[in-house]
């Protein structure tokens, strides 16, 4: 029996037209993967995006941010966002249908390449507890565990991480 292989994602800059799809993917990813390490109340507070898709449209227009989507067979499978000004990976999220198939790694590698091209020599990020092993595998090191407060006031433990490029 032949192994099933997932096509490598193509990565492209996000457009304003992608904002709703990115929001939906973001929420689906949080609900699926967040439940691995957080209570239901925490997951729902994290997944609640009261501003809708507006922040994603704003990121597309912001010259100090780089937001991309990964597509597999024409479907948005993940997205990533890099804040150039602060040398921070703001997001790497993968739709549950494409989880653990290399989409997140491709997105992170792309963001790191963009950072290097901007003469950024190290990146930092705040990882959710469920994402820490992913980032450690990519060479990020733990700095400290911190508390992140959601819009609704629910606290989530996160891990500050950094990587020299």
Steps between C-alpha positions, in 0.01 A plus 500: 500500500643839399542770763278802467701817469377851545608748234754757614327825571552804284551815704386838381435843649154524652252738343210687655269249329661225714405665831180301565667169408794581729263582787308174452824300481637676810192415707486138374869452583461641851199283573663182369857533623446727801292235669816287528634723781227742611160472668185556288443843659852607401467366146172680441635828642806469274290410196260791545600772258271796573655709225422246230730497200600869519841437666597263219412760235702758693801267514490459122526879461765551771847551351662388827328162495527209263192277492487195278273208429594144413284333239463131427299410193355854487379493862645722772668252733676743734620853557793672660580854604837665566538839669817641341525798733510290815660186351207292621323203345143603583324194365539160339164323482401195300149379419427172683452321166869569424647469849833324537550473123783755466287809437603670826867421440481644148335817631754545780793440264357760260461758779854436620634547145316833474650608834852413382438700180414799723828455693324374810739273688262352758128450542280469804147373547240406758404137456184345629574192710384269221742666253816491714621161367452624140715807562761306696533259207561806279786617725322749728603504864283566803560829679220500758140402561268800511130566536304639206161658563233454232256772399248350745747506789574127505868423560702255291848377579738562206871455449730778381746351252788626290721381217820637348479494121 
